mmCIF file of C-alpha atoms in Angstrom:
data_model
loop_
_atom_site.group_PDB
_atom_site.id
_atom_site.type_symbol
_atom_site.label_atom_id
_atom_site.label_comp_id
_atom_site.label_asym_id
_atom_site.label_seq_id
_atom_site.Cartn_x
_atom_site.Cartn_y
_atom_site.Cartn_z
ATOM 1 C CA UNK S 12 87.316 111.594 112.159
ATOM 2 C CA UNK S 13 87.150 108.902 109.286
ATOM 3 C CA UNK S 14 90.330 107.451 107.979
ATOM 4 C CA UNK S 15 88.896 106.306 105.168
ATOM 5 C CA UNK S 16 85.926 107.297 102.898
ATOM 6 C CA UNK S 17 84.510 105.844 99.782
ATOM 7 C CA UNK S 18 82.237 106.865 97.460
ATOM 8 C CA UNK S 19 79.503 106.529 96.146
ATOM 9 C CA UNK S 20 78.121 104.389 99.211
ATOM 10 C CA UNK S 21 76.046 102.866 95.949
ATOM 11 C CA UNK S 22 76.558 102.368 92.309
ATOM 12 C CA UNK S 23 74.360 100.775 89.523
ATOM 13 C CA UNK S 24 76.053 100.373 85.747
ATOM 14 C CA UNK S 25 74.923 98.606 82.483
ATOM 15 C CA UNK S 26 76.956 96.052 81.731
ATOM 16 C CA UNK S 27 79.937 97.451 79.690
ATOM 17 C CA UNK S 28 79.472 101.015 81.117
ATOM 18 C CA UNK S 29 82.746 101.652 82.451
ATOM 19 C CA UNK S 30 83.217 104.222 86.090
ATOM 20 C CA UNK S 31 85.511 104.396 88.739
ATOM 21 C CA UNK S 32 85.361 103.902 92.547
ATOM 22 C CA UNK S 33 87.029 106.026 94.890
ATOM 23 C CA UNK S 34 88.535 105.253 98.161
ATOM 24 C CA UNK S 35 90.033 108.950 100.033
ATOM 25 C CA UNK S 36 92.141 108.427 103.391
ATOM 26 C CA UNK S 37 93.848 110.831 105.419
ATOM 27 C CA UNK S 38 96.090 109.029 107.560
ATOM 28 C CA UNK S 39 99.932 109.695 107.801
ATOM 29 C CA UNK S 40 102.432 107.354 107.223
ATOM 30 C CA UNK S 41 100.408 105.162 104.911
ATOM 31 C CA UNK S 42 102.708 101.878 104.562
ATOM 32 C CA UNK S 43 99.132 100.400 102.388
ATOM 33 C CA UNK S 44 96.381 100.303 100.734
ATOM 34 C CA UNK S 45 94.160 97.638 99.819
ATOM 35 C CA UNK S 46 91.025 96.778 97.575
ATOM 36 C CA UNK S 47 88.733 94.070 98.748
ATOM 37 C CA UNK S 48 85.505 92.268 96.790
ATOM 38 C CA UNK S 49 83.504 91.110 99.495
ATOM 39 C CA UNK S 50 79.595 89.016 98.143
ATOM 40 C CA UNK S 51 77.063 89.193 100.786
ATOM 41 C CA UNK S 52 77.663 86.972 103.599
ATOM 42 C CA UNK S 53 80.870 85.650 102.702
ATOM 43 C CA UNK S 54 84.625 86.814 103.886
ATOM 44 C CA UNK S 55 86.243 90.123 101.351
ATOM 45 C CA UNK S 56 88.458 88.496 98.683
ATOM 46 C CA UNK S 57 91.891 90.388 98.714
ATOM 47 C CA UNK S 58 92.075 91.988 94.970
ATOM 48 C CA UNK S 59 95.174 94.393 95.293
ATOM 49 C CA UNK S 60 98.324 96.309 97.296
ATOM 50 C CA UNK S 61 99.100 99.661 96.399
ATOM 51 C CA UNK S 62 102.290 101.210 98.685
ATOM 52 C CA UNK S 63 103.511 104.476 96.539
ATOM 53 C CA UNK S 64 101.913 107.094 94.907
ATOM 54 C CA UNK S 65 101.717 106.039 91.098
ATOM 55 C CA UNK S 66 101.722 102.772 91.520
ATOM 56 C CA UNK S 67 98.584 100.953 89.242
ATOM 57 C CA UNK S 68 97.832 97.497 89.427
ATOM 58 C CA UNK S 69 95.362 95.571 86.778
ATOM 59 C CA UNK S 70 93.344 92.282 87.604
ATOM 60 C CA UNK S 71 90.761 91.532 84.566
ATOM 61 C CA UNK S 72 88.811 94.335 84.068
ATOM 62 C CA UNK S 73 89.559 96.187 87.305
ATOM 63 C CA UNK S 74 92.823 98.772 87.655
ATOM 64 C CA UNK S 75 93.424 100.264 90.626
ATOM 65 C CA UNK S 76 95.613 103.330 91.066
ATOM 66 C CA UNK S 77 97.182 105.128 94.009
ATOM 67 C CA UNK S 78 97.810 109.157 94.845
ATOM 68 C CA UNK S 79 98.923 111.091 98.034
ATOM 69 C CA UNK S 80 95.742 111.296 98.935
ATOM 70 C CA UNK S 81 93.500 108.714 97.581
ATOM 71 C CA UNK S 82 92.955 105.546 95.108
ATOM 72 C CA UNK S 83 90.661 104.956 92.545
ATOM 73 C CA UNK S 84 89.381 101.462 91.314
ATOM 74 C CA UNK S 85 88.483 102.057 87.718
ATOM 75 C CA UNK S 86 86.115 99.272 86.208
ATOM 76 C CA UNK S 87 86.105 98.692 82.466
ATOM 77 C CA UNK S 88 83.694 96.971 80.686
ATOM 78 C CA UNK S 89 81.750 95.035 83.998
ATOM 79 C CA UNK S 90 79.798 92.316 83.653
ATOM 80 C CA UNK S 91 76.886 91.315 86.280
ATOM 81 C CA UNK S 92 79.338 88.919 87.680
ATOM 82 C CA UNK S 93 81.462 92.378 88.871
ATOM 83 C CA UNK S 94 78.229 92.492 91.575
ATOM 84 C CA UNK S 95 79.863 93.219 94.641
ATOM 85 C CA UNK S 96 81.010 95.213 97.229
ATOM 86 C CA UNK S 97 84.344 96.962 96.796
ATOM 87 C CA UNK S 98 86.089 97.421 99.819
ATOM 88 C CA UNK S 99 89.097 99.948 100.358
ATOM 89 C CA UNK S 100 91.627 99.618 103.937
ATOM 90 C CA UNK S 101 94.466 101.833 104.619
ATOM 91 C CA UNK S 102 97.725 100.063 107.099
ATOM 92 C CA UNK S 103 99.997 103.024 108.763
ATOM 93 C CA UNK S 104 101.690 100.616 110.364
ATOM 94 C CA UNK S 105 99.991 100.349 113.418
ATOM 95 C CA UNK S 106 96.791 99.463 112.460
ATOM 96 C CA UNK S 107 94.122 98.713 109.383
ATOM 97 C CA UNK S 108 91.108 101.232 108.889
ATOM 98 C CA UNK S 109 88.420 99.956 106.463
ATOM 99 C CA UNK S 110 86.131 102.339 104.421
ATOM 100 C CA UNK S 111 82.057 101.528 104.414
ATOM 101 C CA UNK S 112 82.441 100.399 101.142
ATOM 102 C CA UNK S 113 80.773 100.831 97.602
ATOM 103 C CA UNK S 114 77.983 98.700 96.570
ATOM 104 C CA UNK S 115 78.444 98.027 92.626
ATOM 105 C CA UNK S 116 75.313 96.691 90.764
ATOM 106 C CA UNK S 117 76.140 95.598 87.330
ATOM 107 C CA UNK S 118 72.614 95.340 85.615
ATOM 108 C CA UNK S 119 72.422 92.877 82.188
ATOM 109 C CA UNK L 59 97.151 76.730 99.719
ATOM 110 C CA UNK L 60 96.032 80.381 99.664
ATOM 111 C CA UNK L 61 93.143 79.776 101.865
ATOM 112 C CA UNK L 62 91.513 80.693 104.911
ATOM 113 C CA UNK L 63 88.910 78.152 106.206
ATOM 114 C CA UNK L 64 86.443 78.469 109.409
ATOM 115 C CA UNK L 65 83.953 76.626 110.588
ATOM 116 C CA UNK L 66 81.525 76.331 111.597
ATOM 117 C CA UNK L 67 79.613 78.320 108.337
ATOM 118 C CA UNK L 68 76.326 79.188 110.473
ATOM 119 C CA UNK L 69 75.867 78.785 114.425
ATOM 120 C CA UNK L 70 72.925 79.690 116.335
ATOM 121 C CA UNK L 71 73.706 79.683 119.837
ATOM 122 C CA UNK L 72 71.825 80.626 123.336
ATOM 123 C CA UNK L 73 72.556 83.604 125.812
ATOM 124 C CA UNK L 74 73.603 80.447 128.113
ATOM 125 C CA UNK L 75 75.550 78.599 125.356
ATOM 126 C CA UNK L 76 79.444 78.224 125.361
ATOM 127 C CA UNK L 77 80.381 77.590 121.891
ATOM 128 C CA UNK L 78 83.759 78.069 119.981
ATOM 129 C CA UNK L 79 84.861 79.330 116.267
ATOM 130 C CA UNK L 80 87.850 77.421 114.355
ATOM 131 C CA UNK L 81 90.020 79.462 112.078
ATOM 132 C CA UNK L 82 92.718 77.641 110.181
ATOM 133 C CA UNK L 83 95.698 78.731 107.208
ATOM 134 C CA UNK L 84 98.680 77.197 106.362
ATOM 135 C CA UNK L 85 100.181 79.802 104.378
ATOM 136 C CA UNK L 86 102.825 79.962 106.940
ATOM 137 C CA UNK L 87 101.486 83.425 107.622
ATOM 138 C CA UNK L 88 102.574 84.749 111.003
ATOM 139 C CA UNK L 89 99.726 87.167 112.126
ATOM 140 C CA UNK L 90 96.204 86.248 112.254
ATOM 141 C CA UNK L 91 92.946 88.276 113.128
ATOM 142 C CA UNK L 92 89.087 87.777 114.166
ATOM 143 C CA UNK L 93 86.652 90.219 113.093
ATOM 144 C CA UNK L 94 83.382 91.244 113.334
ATOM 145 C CA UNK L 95 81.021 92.251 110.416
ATOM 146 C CA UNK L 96 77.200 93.357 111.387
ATOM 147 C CA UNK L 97 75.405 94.075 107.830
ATOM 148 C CA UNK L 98 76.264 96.923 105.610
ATOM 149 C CA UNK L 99 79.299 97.395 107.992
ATOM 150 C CA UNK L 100 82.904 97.228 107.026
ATOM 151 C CA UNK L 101 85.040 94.567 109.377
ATOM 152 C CA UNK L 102 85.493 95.711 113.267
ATOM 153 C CA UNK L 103 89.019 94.529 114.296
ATOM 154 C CA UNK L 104 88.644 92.290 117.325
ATOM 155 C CA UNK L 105 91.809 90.663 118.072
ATOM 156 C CA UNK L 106 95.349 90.171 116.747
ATOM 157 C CA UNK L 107 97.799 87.988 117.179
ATOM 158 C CA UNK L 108 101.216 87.823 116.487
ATOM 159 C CA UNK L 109 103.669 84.757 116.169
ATOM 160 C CA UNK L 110 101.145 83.055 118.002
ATOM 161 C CA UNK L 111 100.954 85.953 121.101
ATOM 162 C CA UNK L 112 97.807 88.372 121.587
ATOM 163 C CA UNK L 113 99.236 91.676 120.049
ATOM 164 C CA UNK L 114 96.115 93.809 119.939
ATOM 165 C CA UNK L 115 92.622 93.220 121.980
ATOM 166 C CA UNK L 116 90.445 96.433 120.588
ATOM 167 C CA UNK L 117 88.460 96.887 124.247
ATOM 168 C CA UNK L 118 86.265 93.186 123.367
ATOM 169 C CA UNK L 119 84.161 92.062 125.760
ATOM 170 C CA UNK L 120 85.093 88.999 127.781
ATOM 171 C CA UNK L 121 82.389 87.358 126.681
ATOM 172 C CA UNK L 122 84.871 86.872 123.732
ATOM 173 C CA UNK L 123 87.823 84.560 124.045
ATOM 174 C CA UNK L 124 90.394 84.218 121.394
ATOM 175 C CA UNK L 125 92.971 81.214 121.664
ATOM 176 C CA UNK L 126 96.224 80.988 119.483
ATOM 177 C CA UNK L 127 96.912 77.070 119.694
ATOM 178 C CA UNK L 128 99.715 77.121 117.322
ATOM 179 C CA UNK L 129 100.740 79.040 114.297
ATOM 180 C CA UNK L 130 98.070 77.492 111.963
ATOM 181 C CA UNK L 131 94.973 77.354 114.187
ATOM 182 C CA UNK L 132 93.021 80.473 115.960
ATOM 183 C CA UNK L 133 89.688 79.933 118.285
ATOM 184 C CA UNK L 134 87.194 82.682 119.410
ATOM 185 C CA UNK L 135 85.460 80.950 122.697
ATOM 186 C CA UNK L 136 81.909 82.901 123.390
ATOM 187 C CA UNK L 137 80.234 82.791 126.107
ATOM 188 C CA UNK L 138 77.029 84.041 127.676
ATOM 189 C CA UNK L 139 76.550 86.090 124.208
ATOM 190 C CA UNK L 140 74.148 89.019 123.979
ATOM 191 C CA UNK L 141 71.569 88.751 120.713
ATOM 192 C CA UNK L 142 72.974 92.369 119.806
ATOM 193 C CA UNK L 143 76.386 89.813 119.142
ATOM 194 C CA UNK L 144 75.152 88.607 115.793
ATOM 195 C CA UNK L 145 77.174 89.028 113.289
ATOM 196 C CA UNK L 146 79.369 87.421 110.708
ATOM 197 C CA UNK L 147 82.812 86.872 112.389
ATOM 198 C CA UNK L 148 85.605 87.144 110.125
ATOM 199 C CA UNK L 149 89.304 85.657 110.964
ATOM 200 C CA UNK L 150 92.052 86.261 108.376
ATOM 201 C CA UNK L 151 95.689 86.294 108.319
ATOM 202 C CA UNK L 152 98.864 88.312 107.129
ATOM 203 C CA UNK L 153 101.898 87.290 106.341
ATOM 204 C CA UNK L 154 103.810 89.600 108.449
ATOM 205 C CA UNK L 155 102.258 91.444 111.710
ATOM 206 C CA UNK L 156 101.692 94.742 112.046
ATOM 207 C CA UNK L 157 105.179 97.303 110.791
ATOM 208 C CA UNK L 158 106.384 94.131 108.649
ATOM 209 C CA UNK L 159 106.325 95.329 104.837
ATOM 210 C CA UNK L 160 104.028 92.555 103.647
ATOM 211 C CA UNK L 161 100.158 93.560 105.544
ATOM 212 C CA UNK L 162 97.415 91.914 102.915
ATOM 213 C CA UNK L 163 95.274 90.446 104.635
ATOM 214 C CA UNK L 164 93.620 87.086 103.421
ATOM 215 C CA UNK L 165 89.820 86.340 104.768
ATOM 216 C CA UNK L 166 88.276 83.268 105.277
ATOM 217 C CA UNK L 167 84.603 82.876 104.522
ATOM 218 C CA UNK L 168 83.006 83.752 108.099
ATOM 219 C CA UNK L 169 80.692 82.752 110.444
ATOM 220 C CA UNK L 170 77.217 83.756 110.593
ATOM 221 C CA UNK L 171 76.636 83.575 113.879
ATOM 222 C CA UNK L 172 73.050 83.768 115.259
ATOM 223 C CA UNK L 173 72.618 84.818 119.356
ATOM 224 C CA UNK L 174 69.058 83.989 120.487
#
């Protein structure tokens, strides 16, 4: 059974066409979420840390938010530059569980 | 110094080859990690370790060798690597291992290794 889903697996916006990104998880215990940017063939750049239910962080023109149940990275306004793969990991405090992913294009 | 460096970027290596990946931080960060990433994959957890001890091996083959030197440095050794092995290898670190309250994890930029 998956820990962690995201969806879509794929997502293509005009730039300035604002959506959202959603990461679901059903472990117990959650002690962490994070959001990763990962380019292709380089190492995921750490974006946020969400521990509690209503907790939001903002970084530019990404916000990320956090429920019981799952987190949502809401993009406003991207820009091709926002290109990426947005990666979503859950910590119970044994161990990390990474979702698939969701491939953002950002077209001009 | 937020960063996570490894080298080297790209290796292409033999089945026979014995070749070895550097990871290095100096964030003072106490846990540190190799992964594996094949393409279109999120990261496979390989190894962690913990204050400079092997805390979690996730059933790698021996083919795979990680080394802890000290709390900055972390080595994967390979050896007589299968061509289904080629991925990009990941190693990152944490400030605090696994139950601490403080788990992002900070990537380096990988190696793309190549097994011929």
């Amino acid at each position: 059974e998956d820990q962690v889903t995201q969806s879509p697996e794929a997502l293509r916006l005009q730039e300035g066409e604002s959506s959202s990104l959603n990461c679901s998880y059903t472990v117990s215990g959650l002690r962490g979420l994070f959001w990763y940017r990962q380019d292709p063939g380089k190492g995921p750049e750490f974006l946020f840390t969400l521990y509690s239910a209503g907790e939001e962080k903002e970084k530019e023109r990404l916000k990320a938010t956090l429920t019981k149940k799952e987190s949502f990275l809401h993009i406003t306004a991207p820009k091709p530059e926002d290109s990426a793969t947005y990666l979503c990991a859950v910590y119970d405090g044994n161990q990390f569980y990474f979702g698939t992913g969701t491939s953002l294009t950002v077209i001009p | 110094d937020t960063e996570v460096t490894q080298t080297p970027k790209h290796l292409v290596m033999g089945m026979t080859n014995k070749k070895s990946l550097k990871c290095e931080q100096h964030m003072g960060h106490r846990a540190m990690y190799w992964y594996k990433q094949k393409a279109k994959k999120p990261p496979e957890l390989m190894f962690v370790y913990s204050y400079e001890k092997l805390s979690i091996n996730e059933s790698v083959p021996s083919r795979f060798s990680p080394e802890c030197p000290n709390s900055s440095l972390l080595n994967l050794h390979l050896h007589a690597l299968q061509p289904e092995d080629s991925a990009l290898y990941l190693c990152a670190s944490s400030q605090e291992p696994s139950g601490g309250a403080y788990n992002e994890q900070f990537f380096g930029p990988g190696t793309r290794l190549t097994v011929l």
